[in-house]
PDB file of C-alpha atoms in Angstrom:
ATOM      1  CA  UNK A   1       0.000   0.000   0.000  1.00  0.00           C
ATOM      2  CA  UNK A   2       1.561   3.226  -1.034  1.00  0.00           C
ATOM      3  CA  UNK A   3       0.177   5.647   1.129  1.00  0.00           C
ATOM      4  CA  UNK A   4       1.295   3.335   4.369  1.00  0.00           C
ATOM      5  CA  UNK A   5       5.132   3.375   2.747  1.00  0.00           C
ATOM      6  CA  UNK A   6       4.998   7.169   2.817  1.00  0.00           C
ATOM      7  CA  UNK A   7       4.275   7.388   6.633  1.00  0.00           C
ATOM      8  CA  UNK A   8       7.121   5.242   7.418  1.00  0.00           C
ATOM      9  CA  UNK A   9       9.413   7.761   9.447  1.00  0.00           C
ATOM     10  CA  UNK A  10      12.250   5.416  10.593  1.00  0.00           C
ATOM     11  CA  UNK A  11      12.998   1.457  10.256  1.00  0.00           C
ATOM     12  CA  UNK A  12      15.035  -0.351  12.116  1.00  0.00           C
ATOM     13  CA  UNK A  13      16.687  -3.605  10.563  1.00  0.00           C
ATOM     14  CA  UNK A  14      16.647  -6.159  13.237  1.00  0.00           C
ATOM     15  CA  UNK A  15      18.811  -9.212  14.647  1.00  0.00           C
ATOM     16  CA  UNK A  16      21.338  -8.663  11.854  1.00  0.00           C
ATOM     17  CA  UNK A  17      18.939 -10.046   9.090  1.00  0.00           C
ATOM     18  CA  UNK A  18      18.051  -7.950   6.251  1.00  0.00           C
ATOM     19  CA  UNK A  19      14.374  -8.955   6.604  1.00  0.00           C
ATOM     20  CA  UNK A  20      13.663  -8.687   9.803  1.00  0.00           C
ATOM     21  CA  UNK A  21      12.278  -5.277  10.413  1.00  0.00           C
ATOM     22  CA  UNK A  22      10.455  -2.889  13.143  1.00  0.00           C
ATOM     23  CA  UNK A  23       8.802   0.097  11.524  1.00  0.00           C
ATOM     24  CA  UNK A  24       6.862   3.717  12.609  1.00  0.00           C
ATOM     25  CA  UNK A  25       4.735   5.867  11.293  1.00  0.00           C
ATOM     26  CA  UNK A  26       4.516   9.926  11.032  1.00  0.00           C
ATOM     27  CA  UNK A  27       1.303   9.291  13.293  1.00  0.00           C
ATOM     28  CA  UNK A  28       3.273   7.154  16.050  1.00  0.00           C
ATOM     29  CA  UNK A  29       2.201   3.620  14.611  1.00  0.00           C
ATOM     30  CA  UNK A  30       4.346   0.643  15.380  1.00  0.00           C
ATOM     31  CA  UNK A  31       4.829  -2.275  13.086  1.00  0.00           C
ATOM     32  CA  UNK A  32       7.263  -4.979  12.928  1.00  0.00           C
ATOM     33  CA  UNK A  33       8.050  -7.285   9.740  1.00  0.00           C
ATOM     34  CA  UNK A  34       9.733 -11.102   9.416  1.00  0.00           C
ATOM     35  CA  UNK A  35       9.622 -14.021  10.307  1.00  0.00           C
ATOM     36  CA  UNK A  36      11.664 -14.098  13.772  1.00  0.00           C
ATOM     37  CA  UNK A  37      10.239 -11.092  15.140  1.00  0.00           C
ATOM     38  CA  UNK A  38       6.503 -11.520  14.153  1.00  0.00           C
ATOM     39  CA  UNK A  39       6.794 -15.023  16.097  1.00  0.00           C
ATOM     40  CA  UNK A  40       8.781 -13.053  19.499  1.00  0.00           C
ATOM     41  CA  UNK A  41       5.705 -11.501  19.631  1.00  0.00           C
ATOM     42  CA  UNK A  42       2.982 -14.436  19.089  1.00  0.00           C
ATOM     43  CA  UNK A  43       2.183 -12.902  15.448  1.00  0.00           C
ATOM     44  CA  UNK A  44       2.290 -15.053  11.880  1.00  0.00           C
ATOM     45  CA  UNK A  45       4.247 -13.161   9.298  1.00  0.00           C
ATOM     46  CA  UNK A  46       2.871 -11.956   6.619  1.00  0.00           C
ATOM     47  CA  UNK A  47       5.333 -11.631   3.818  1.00  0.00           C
ATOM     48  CA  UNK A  48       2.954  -9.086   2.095  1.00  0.00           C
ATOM     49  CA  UNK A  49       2.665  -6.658   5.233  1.00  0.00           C
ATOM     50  CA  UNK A  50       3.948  -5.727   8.457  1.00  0.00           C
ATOM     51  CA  UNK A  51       2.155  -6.504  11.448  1.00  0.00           C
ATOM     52  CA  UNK A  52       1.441  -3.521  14.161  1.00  0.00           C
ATOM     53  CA  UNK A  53       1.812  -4.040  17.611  1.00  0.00           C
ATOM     54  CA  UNK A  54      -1.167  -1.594  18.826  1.00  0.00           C
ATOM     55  CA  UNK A  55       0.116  -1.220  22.668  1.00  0.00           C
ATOM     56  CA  UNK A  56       3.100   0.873  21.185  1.00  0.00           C
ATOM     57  CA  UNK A  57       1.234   2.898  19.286  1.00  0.00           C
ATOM     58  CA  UNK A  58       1.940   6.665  20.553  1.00  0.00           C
ATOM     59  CA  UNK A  59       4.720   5.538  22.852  1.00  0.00           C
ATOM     60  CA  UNK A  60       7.102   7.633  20.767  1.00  0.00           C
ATOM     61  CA  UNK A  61       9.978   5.120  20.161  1.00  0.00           C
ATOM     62  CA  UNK A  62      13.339   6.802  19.989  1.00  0.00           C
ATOM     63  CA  UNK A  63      15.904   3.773  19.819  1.00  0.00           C
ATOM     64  CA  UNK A  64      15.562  -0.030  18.740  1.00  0.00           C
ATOM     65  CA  UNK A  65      18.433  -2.198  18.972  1.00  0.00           C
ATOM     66  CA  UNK A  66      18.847  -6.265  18.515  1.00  0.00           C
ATOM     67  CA  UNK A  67      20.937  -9.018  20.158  1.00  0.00           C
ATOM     68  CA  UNK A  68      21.193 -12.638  18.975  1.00  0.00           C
ATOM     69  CA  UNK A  69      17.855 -13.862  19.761  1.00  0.00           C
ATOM     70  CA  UNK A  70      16.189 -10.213  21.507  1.00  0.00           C
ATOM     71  CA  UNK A  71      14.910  -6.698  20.688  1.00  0.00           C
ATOM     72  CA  UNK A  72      14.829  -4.167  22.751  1.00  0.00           C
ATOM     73  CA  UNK A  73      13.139  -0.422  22.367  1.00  0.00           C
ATOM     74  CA  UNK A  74      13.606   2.750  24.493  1.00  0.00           C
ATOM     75  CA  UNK A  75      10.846   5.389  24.225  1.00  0.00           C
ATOM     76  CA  UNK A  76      10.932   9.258  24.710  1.00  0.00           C
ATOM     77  CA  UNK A  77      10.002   8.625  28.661  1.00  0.00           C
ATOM     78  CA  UNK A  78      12.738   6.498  29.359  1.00  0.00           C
ATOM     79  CA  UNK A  79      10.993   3.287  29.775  1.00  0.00           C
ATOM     80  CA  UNK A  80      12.691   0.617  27.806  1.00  0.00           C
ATOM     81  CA  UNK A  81      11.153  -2.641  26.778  1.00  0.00           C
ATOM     82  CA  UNK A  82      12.290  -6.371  25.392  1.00  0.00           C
ATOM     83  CA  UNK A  83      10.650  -9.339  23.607  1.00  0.00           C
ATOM     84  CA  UNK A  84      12.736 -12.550  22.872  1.00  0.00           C
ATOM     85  CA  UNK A  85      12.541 -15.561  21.321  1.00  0.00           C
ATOM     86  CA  UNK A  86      10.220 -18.383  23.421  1.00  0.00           C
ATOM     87  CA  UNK A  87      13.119 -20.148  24.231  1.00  0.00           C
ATOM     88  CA  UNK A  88      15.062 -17.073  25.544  1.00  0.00           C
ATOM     89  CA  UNK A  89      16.146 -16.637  28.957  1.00  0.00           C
ATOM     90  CA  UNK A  90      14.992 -13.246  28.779  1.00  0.00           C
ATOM     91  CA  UNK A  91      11.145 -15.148  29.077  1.00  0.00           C
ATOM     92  CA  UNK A  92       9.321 -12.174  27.769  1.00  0.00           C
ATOM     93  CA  UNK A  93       6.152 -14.490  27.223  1.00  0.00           C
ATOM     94  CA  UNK A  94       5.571 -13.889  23.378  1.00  0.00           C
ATOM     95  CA  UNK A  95       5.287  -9.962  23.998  1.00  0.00           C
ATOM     96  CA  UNK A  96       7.338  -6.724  24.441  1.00  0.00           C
ATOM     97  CA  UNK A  97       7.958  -6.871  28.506  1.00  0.00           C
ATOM     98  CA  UNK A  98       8.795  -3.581  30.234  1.00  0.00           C
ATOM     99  CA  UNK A  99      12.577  -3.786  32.128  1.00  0.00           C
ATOM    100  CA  UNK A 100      12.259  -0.631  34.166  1.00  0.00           C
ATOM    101  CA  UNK A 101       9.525  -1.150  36.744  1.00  0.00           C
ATOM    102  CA  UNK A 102      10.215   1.450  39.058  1.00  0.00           C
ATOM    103  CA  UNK A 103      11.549   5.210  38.972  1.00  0.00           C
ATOM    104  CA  UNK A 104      14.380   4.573  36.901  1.00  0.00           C
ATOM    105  CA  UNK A 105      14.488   6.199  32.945  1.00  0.00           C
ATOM    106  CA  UNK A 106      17.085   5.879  30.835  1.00  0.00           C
ATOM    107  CA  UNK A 107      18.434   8.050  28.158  1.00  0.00           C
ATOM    108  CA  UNK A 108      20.535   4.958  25.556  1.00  0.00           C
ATOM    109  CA  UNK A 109      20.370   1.157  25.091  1.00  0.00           C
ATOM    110  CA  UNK A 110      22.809  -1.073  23.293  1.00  0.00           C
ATOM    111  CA  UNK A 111      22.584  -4.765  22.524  1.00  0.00           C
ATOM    112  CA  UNK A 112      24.977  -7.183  22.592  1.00  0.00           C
ATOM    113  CA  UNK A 113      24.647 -10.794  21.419  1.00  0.00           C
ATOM    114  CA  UNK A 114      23.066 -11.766  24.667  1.00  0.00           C
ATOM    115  CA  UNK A 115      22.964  -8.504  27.331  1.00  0.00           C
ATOM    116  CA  UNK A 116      21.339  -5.226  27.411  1.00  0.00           C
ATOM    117  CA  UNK A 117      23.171  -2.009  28.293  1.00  0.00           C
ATOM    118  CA  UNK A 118      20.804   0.805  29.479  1.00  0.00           C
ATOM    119  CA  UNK A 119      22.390   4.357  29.774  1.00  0.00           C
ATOM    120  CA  UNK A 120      20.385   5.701  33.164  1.00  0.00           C
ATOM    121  CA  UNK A 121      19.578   9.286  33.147  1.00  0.00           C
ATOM    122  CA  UNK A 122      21.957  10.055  35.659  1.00  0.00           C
ATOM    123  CA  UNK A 123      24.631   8.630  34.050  1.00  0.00           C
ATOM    124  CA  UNK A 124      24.434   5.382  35.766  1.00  0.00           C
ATOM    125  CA  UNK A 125      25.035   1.852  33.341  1.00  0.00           C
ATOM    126  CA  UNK A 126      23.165  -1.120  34.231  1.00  0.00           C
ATOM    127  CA  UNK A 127      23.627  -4.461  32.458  1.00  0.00           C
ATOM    128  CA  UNK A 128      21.590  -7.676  31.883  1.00  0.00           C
ATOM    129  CA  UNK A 129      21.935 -10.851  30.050  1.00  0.00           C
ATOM    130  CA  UNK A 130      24.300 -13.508  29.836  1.00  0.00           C
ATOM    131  CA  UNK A 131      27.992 -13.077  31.524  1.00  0.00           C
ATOM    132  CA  UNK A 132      29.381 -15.872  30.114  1.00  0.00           C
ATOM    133  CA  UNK A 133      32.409 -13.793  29.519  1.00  0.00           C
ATOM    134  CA  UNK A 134      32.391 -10.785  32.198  1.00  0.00           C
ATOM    135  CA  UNK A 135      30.632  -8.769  30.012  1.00  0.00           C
ATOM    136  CA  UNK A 136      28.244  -7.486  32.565  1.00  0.00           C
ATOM    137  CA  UNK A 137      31.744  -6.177  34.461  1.00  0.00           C
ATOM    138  CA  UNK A 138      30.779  -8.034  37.374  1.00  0.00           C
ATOM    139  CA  UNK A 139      32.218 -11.567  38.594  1.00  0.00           C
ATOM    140  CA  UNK A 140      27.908 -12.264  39.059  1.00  0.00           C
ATOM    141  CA  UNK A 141      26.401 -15.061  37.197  1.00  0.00           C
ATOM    142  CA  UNK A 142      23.915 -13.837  34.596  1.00  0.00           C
ATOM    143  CA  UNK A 143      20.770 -11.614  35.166  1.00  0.00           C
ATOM    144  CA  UNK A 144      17.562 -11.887  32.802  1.00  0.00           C
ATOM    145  CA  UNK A 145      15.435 -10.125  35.432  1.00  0.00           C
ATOM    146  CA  UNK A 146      13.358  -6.996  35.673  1.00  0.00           C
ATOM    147  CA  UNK A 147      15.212  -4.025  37.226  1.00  0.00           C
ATOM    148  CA  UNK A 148      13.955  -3.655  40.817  1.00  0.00           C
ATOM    149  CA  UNK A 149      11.482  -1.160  41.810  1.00  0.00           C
ATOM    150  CA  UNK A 150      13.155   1.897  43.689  1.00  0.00           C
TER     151      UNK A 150
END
């Protein structure tokens, strides 16, 4: 449909594939496209259109990012959110699961194969995921849990 490509305002490609896809619109519309990502979220893809995910509509998404088997979004108010792959540790239960809980917002994400960094606000880095290699700069076994309420 032609007049959905022209409100596309960003993509993001997705778990280094080039067809894996999450998409929004110029009115705050979120859609994601492929075959992995469609089933993270309990979706069948459609090869001839994306799928929206209504619940992010008007969230205002300002960064996506990918690990190996994970996505994870960060919206204007800081809250950031994951979905994985059903047999992820992250356990995200076929949908987009909020990480923050409490106070805490956060300004940047990055993804590596298997953690999340998330950039607090105050300048503060917390890390989840697999440690497998001390990549979590602790000598703590791995942490797939939600950040604790403040």
């Amino acid at each position: 449909d032609e007049k959905f490509l022209h409100s596309i305002v960003w993509i993001a490609s997705l778990l280094n594939s080039s067809e894996e896809f999450f998409l929004v619109t110029n009115d705050n519309k979120v859609y994601v496209y492929g075959t992995e990502i469609c089933s993270y979220l309990s979706f069948k893809h459609d090869p001839n259109q994306p799928q929206q995910i209504c619940f992010l509509d008007g969230l205002h998404i300002v960064q996506v990012d990918s690990g190996k088997n994970f996505v994870a979004i960060l919206n204007v108010h800081g809250q950031v959110f994951i979905a994985s792959d059903v047999d992820s540790k992250w356990q995200t239960n076929n949908t987009f699961r909020m990480v923050s809980t409490g106070n805490d917002r956060f300004e940047m994400i990055a993804c590596g194969a298997e953690h999340l960094l998330l950039l607090r606000r105050d300048g503060i880095v917390f890390a989840l995921g697999d440690n497998r290699f001390g990549q979590l700069a602790t000598s703590s076994m791995s942490s797939y849990d939600t950040l604790p309420v403040d």
